[in-house]
PDB file of C-alpha atoms in Angstrom:
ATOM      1  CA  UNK A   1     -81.097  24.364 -11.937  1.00 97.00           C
ATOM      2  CA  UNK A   2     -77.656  24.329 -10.899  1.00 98.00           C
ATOM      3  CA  UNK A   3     -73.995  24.105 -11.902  1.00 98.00           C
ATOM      4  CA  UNK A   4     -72.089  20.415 -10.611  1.00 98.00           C
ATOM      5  CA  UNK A   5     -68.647  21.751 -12.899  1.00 98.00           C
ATOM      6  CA  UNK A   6     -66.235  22.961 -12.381  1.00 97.00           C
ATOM      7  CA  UNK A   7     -68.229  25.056  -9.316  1.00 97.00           C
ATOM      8  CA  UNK A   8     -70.977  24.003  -7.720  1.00 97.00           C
ATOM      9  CA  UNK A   9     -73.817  26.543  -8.026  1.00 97.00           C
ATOM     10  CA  UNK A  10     -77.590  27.113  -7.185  1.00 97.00           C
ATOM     11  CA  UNK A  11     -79.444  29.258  -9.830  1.00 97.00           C
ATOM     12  CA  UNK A  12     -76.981  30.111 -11.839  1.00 97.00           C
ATOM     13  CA  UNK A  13     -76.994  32.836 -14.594  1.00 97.00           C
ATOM     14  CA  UNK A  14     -77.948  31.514 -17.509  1.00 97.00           C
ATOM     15  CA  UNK A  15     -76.989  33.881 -20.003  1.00 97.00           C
ATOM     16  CA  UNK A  16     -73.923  34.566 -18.026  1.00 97.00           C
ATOM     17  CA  UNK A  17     -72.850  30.410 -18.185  1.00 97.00           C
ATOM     18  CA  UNK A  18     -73.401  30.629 -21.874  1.00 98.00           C
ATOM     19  CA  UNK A  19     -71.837  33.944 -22.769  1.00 96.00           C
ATOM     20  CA  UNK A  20     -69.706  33.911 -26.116  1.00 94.00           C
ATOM     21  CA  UNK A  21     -66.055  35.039 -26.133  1.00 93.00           C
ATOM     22  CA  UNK A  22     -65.700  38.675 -26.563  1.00 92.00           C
ATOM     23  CA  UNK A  23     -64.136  39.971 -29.920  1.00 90.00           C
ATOM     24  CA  UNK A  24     -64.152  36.948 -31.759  1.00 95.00           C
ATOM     25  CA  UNK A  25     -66.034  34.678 -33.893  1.00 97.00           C
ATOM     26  CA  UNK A  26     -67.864  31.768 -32.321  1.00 98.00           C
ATOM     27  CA  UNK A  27     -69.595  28.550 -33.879  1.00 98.00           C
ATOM     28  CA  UNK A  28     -71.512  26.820 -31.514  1.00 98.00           C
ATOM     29  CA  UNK A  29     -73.822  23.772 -32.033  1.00 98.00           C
ATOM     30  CA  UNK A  30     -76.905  23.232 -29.313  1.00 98.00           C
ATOM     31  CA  UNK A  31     -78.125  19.512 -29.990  1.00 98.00           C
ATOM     32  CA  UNK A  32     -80.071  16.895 -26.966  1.00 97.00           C
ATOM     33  CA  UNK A  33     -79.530  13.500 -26.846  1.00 97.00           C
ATOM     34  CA  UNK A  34     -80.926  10.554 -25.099  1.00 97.00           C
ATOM     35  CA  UNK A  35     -78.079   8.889 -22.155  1.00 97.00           C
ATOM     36  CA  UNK A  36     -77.221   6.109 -25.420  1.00 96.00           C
ATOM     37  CA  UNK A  37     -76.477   9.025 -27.806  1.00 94.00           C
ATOM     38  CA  UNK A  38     -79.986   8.996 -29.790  1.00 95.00           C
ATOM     39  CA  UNK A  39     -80.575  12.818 -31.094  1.00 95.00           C
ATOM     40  CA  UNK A  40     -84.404  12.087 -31.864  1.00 93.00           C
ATOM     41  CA  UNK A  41     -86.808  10.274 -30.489  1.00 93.00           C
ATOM     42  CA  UNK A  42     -89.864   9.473 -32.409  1.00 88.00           C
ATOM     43  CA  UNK A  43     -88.209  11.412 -35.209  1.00 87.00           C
ATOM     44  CA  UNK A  44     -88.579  14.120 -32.967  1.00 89.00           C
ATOM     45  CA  UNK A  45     -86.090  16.637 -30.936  1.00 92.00           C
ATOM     46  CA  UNK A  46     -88.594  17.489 -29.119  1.00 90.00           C
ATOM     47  CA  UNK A  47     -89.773  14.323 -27.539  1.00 91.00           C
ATOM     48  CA  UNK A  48     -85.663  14.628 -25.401  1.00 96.00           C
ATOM     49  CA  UNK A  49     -86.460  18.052 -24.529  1.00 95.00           C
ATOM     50  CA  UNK A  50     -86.816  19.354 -20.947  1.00 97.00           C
ATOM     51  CA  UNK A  51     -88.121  22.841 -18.983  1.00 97.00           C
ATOM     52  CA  UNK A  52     -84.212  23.553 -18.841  1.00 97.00           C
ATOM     53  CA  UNK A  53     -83.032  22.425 -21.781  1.00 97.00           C
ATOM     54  CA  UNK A  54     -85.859  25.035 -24.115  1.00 97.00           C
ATOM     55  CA  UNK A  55     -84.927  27.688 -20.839  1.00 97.00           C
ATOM     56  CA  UNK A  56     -81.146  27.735 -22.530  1.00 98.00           C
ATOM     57  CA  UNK A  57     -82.229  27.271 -26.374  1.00 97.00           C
ATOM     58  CA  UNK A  58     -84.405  30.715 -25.756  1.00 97.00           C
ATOM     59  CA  UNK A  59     -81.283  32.268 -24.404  1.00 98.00           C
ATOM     60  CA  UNK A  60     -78.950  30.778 -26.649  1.00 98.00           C
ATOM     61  CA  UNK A  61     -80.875  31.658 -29.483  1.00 98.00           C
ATOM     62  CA  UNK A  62     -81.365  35.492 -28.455  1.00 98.00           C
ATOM     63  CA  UNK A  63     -77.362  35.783 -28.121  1.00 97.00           C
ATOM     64  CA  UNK A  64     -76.842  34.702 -31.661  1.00 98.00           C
ATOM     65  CA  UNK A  65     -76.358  36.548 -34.488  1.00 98.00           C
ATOM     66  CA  UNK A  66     -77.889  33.464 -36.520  1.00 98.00           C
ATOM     67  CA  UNK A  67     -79.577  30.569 -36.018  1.00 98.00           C
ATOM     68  CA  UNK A  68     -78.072  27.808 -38.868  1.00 98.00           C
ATOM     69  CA  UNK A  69     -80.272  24.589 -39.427  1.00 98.00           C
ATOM     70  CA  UNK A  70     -80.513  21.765 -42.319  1.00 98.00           C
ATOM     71  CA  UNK A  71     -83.554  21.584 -44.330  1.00 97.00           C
ATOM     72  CA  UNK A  72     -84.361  18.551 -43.413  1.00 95.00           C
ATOM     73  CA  UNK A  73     -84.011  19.610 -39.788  1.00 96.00           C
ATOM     74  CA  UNK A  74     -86.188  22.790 -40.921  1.00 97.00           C
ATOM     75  CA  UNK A  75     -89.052  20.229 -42.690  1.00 96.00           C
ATOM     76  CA  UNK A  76     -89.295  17.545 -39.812  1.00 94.00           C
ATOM     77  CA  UNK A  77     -89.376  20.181 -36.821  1.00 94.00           C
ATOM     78  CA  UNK A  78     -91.520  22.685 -38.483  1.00 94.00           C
ATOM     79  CA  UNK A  79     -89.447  25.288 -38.222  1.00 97.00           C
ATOM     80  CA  UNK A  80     -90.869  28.719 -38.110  1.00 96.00           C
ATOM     81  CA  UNK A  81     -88.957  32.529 -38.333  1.00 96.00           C
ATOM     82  CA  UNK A  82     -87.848  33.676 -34.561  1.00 97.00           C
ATOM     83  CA  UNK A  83     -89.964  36.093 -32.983  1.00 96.00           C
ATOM     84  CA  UNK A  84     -88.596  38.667 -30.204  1.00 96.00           C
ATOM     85  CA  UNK A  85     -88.395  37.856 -27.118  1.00 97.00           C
ATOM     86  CA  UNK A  86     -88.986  40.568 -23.981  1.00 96.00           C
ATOM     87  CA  UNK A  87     -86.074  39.114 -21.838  1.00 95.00           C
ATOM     88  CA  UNK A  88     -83.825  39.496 -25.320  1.00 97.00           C
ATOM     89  CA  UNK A  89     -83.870  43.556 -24.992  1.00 94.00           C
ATOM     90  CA  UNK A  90     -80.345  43.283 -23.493  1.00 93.00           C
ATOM     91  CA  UNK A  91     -78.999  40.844 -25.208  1.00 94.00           C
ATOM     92  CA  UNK A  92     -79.883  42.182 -28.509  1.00 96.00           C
ATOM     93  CA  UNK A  93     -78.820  45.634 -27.952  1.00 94.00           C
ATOM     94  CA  UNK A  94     -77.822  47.321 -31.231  1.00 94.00           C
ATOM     95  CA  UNK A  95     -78.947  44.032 -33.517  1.00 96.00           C
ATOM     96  CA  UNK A  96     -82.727  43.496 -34.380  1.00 96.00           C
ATOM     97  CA  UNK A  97     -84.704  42.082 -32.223  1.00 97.00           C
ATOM     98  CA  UNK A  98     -84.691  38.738 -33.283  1.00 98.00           C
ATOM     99  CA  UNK A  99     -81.979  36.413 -35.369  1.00 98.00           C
ATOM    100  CA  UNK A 100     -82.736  35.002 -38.809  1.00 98.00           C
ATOM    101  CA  UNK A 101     -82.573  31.163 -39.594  1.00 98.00           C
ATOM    102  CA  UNK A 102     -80.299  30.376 -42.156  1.00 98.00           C
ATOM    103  CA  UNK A 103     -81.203  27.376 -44.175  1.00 98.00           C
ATOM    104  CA  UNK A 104     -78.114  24.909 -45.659  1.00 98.00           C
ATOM    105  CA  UNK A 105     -80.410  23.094 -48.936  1.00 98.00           C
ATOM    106  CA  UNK A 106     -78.486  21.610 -51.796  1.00 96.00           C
ATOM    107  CA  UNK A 107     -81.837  21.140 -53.360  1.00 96.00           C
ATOM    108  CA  UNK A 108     -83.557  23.950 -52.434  1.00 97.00           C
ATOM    109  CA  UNK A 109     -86.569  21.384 -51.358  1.00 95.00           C
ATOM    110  CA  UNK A 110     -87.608  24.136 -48.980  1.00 97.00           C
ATOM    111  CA  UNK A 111     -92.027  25.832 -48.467  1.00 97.00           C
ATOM    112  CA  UNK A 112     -91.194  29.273 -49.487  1.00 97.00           C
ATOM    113  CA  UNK A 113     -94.608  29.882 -48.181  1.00 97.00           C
ATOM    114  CA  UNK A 114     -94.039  28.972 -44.847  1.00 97.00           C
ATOM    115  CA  UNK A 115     -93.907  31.241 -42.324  1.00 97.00           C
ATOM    116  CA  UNK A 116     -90.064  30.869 -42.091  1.00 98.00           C
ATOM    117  CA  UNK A 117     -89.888  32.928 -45.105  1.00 98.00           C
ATOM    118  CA  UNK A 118     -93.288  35.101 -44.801  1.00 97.00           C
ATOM    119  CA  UNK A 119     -93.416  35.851 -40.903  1.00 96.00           C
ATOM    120  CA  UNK A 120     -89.915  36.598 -40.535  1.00 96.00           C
ATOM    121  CA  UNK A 121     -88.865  39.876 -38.497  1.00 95.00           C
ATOM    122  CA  UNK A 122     -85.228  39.465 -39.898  1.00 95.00           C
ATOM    123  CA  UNK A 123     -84.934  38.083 -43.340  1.00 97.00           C
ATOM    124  CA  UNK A 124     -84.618  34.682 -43.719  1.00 98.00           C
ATOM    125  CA  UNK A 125     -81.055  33.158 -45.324  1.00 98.00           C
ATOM    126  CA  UNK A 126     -80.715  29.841 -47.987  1.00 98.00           C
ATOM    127  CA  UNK A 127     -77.174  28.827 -48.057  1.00 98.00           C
ATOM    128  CA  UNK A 128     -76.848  26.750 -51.457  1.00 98.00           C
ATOM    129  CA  UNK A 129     -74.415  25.727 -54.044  1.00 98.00           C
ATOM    130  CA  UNK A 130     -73.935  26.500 -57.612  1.00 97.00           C
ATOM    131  CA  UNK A 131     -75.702  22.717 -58.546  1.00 97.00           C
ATOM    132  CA  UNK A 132     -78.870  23.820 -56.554  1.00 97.00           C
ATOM    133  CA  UNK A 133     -81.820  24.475 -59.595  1.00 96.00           C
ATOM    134  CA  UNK A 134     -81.802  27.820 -61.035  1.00 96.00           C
ATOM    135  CA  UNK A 135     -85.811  27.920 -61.032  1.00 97.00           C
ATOM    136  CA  UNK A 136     -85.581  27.091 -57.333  1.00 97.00           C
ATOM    137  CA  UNK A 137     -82.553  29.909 -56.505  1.00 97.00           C
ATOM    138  CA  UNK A 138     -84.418  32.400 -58.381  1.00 97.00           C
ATOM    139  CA  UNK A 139     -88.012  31.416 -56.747  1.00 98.00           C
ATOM    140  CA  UNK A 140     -85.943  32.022 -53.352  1.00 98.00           C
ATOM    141  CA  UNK A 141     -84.278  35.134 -53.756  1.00 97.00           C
ATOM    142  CA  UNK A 142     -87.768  36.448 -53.544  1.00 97.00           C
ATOM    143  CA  UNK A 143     -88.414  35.707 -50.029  1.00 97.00           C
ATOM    144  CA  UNK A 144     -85.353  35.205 -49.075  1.00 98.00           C
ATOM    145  CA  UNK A 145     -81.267  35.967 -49.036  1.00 98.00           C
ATOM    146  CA  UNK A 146     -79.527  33.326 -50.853  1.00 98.00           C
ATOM    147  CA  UNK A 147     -76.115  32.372 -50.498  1.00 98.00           C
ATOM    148  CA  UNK A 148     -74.308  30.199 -52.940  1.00 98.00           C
ATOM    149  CA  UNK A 149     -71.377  28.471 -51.441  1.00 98.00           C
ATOM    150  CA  UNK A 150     -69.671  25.713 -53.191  1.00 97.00           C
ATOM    151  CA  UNK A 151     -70.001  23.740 -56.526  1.00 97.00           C
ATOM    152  CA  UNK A 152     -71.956  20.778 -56.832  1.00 97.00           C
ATOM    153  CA  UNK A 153     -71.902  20.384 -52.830  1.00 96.00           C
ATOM    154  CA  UNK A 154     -72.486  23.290 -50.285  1.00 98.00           C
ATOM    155  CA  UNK A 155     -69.182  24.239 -48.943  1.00 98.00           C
ATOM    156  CA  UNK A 156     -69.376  24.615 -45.280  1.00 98.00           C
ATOM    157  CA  UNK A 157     -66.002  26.667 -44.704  1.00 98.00           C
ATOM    158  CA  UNK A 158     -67.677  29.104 -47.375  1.00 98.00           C
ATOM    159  CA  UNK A 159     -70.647  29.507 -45.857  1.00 98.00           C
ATOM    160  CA  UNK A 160     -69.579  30.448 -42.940  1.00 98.00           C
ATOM    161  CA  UNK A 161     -67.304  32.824 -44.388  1.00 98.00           C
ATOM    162  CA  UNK A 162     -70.290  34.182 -46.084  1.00 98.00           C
ATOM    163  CA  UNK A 163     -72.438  34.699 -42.944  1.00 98.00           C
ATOM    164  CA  UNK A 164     -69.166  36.321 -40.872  1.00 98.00           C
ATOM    165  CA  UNK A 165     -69.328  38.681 -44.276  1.00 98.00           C
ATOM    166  CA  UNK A 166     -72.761  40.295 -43.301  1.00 97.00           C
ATOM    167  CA  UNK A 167     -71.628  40.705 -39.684  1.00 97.00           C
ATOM    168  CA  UNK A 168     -73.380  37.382 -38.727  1.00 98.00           C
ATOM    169  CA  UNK A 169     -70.170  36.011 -36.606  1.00 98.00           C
ATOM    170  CA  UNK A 170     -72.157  34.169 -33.809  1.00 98.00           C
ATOM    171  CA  UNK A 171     -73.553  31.464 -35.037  1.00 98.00           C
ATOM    172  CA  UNK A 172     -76.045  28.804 -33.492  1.00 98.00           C
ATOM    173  CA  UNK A 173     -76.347  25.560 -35.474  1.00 98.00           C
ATOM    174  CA  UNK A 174     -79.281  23.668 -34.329  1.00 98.00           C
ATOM    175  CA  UNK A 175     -78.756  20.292 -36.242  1.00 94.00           C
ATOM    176  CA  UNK A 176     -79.525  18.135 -37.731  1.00 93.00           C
ATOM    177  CA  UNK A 177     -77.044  15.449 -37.524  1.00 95.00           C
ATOM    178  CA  UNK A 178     -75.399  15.668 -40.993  1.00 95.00           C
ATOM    179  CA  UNK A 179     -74.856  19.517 -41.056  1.00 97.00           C
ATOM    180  CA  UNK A 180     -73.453  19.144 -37.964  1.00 97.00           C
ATOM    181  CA  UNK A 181     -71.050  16.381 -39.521  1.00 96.00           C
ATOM    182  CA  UNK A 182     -69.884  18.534 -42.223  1.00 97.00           C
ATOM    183  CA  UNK A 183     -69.153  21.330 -39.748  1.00 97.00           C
ATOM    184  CA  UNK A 184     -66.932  19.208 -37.721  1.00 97.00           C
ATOM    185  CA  UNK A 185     -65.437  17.652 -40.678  1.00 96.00           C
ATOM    186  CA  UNK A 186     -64.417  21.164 -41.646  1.00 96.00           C
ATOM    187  CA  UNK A 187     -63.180  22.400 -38.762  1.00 96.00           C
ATOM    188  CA  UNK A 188     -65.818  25.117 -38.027  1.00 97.00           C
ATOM    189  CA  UNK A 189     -67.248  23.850 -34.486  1.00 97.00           C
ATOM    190  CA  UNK A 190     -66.049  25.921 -31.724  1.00 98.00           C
ATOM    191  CA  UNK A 191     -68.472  24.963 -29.002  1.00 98.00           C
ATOM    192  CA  UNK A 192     -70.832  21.861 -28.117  1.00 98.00           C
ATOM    193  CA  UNK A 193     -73.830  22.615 -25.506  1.00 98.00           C
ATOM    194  CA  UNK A 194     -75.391  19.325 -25.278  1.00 98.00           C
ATOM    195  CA  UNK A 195     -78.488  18.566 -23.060  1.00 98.00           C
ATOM    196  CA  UNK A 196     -78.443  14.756 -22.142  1.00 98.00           C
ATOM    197  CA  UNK A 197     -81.930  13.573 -21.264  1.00 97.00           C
ATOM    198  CA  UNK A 198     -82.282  10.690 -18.929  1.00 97.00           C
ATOM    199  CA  UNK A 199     -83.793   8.179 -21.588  1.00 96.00           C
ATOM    200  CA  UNK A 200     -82.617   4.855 -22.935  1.00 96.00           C
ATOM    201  CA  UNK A 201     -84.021   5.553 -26.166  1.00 94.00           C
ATOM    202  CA  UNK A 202     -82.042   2.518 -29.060  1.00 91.00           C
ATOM    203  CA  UNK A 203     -83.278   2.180 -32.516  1.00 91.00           C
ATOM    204  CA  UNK A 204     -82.003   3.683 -35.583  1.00 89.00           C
ATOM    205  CA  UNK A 205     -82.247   7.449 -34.256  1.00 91.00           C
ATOM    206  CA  UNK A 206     -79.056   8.805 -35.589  1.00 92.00           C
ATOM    207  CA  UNK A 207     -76.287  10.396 -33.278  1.00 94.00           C
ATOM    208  CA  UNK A 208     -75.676  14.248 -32.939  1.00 95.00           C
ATOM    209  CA  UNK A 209     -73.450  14.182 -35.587  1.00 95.00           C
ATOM    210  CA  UNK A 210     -73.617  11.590 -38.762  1.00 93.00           C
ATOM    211  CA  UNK A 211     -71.689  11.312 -42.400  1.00 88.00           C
ATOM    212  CA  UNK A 212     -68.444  12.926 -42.504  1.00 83.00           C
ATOM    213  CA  UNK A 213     -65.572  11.432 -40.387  1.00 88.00           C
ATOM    214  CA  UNK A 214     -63.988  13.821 -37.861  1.00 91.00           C
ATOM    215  CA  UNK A 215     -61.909  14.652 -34.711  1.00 91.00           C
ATOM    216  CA  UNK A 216     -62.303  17.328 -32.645  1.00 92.00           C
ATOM    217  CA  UNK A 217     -60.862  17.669 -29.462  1.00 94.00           C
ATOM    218  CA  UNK A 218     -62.990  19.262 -26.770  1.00 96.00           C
ATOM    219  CA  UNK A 219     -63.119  20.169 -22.870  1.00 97.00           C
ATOM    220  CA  UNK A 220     -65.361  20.030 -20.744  1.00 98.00           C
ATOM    221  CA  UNK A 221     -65.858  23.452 -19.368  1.00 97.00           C
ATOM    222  CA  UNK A 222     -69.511  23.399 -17.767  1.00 98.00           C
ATOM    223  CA  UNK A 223     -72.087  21.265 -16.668  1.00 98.00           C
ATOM    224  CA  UNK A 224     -75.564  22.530 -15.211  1.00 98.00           C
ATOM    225  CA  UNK A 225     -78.480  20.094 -13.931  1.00 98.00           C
ATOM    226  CA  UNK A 226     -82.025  19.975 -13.269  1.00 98.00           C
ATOM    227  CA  UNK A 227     -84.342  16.917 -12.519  1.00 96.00           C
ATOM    228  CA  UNK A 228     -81.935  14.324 -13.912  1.00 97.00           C
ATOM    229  CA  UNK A 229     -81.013  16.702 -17.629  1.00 98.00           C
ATOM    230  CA  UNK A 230     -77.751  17.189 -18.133  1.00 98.00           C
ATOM    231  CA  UNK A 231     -76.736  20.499 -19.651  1.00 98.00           C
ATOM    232  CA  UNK A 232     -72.418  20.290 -21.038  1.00 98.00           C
ATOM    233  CA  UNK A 233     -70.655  22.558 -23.007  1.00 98.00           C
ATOM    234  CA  UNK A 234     -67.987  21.301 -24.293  1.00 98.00           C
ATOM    235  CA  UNK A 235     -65.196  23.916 -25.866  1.00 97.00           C
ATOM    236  CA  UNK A 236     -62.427  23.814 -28.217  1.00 92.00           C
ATOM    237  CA  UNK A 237     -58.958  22.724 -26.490  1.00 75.00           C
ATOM    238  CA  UNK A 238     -57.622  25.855 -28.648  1.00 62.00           C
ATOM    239  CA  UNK A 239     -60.121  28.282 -27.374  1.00 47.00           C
ATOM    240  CA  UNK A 240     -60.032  30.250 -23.992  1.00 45.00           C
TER     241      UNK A 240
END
């Protein structure tokens, strides 16, 4: 691997490239997507993926505080609890060893039985709203913490206020397309990292962020590559 912007760089540090801002909050949203702009392929993330591009979800995911996905995202992928990692020792220091997923379900359509909710080292979060049904709240506040943010929709802004409350302020948001558009729609996104895989992919696969209209204005602060993957991380033109 190495870095083409705004260096160029054999081998660089990973967790160093991807490091969060010190003493502040930080929202960032890891999605791949074909060279068109397709975030599946086959229905699948997966199928995009590269050597690099799971190399920086590991590390990503062992410097956040929580890992944030849709259900459907957390259905289709098979989503399971994150397990510690040996290389995380540092970058965990003082928080358990491994981050929980927190699930955003308006229905609650969720496998409590999975092993996202049985195997889970840190306990696993639902973030729902007040419309979600009670038999289904109450059935998850047994294997899980619920959150209930927002009326008949889950509020976004109040989730994330809700996961900053527990001391949960880095936050990884691994899709799928339509949480991702309700985060940018409310202003919550403070960093992109987007792996582009070099694949002409077309069809109906939906982009990296669907639904909700929005405008965020980014820069591009890094680029890494590695047999033809693009890795960018794009930042918030307010940040530094």
């Amino acid at each position: 691997m190495r870095r083409i912007h705004p260096d160029i760089q054999d081998e660089p540090d990973i967790e160093q490239a991807y490091a969060c801002p010190a003493g502040r909050p930080w929202l960032r949203l890891n999605m791949v997507a074909s060279a068109d702009g397709a975030a599946w392929l086959k229905g699948l993330s997966g199928g995009l993926s590269s050597e690099g591009d799971r190399r920086i979800f590991r590390v990503l995911r062992g410097m956040s505080d929580v890992v944030m996905a849709g259900a459907a995202t957390v259905r289709t992928e098979g989503y399971g609890a994150v397990k510690p990692r040996e290389s995380w020792q540092t970058l965990r220091e003082g928080r358990p060893p491994a981050p929980p997923i927190a699930v955003v379900s308006r229905r609650l359509d969720l496998d409590l039985g999975s092993p996202l909710f049985t195997e889970a080292v840190s306990r696993t979060i639902v973030i729902t709203c007040e419309a979600a049904p009670a038999e289904r709240r109450a059935d998850a506040s047994r294997v899980a913490d619920v959150v209930v943010a927002g009326g008949d929709l889950v509020d976004m802004s109040v989730a994330v206020r809700e996961l900053h409350e527990r001391g949960l302020t880095r936050i990884l948001c691994e899709g799928g397309p339509r949480l991702n558009g309700q985060l940018a729609a409310a202003d919550l996104i403070d960093e992109l990292c987007l792996s582009i895989s070099p694949l002409l992919v077309g069809g109906g696969a939906a982009r990296i962020l669907n639904g909700e209209a929005s405008q965020v204005e980014l820069r591009l602060s890094q680029v890494l590559e590695e047999e033809g993957v693009l890795f960018c991380k794009y930042t918030r033109e307010s940040t530094t």
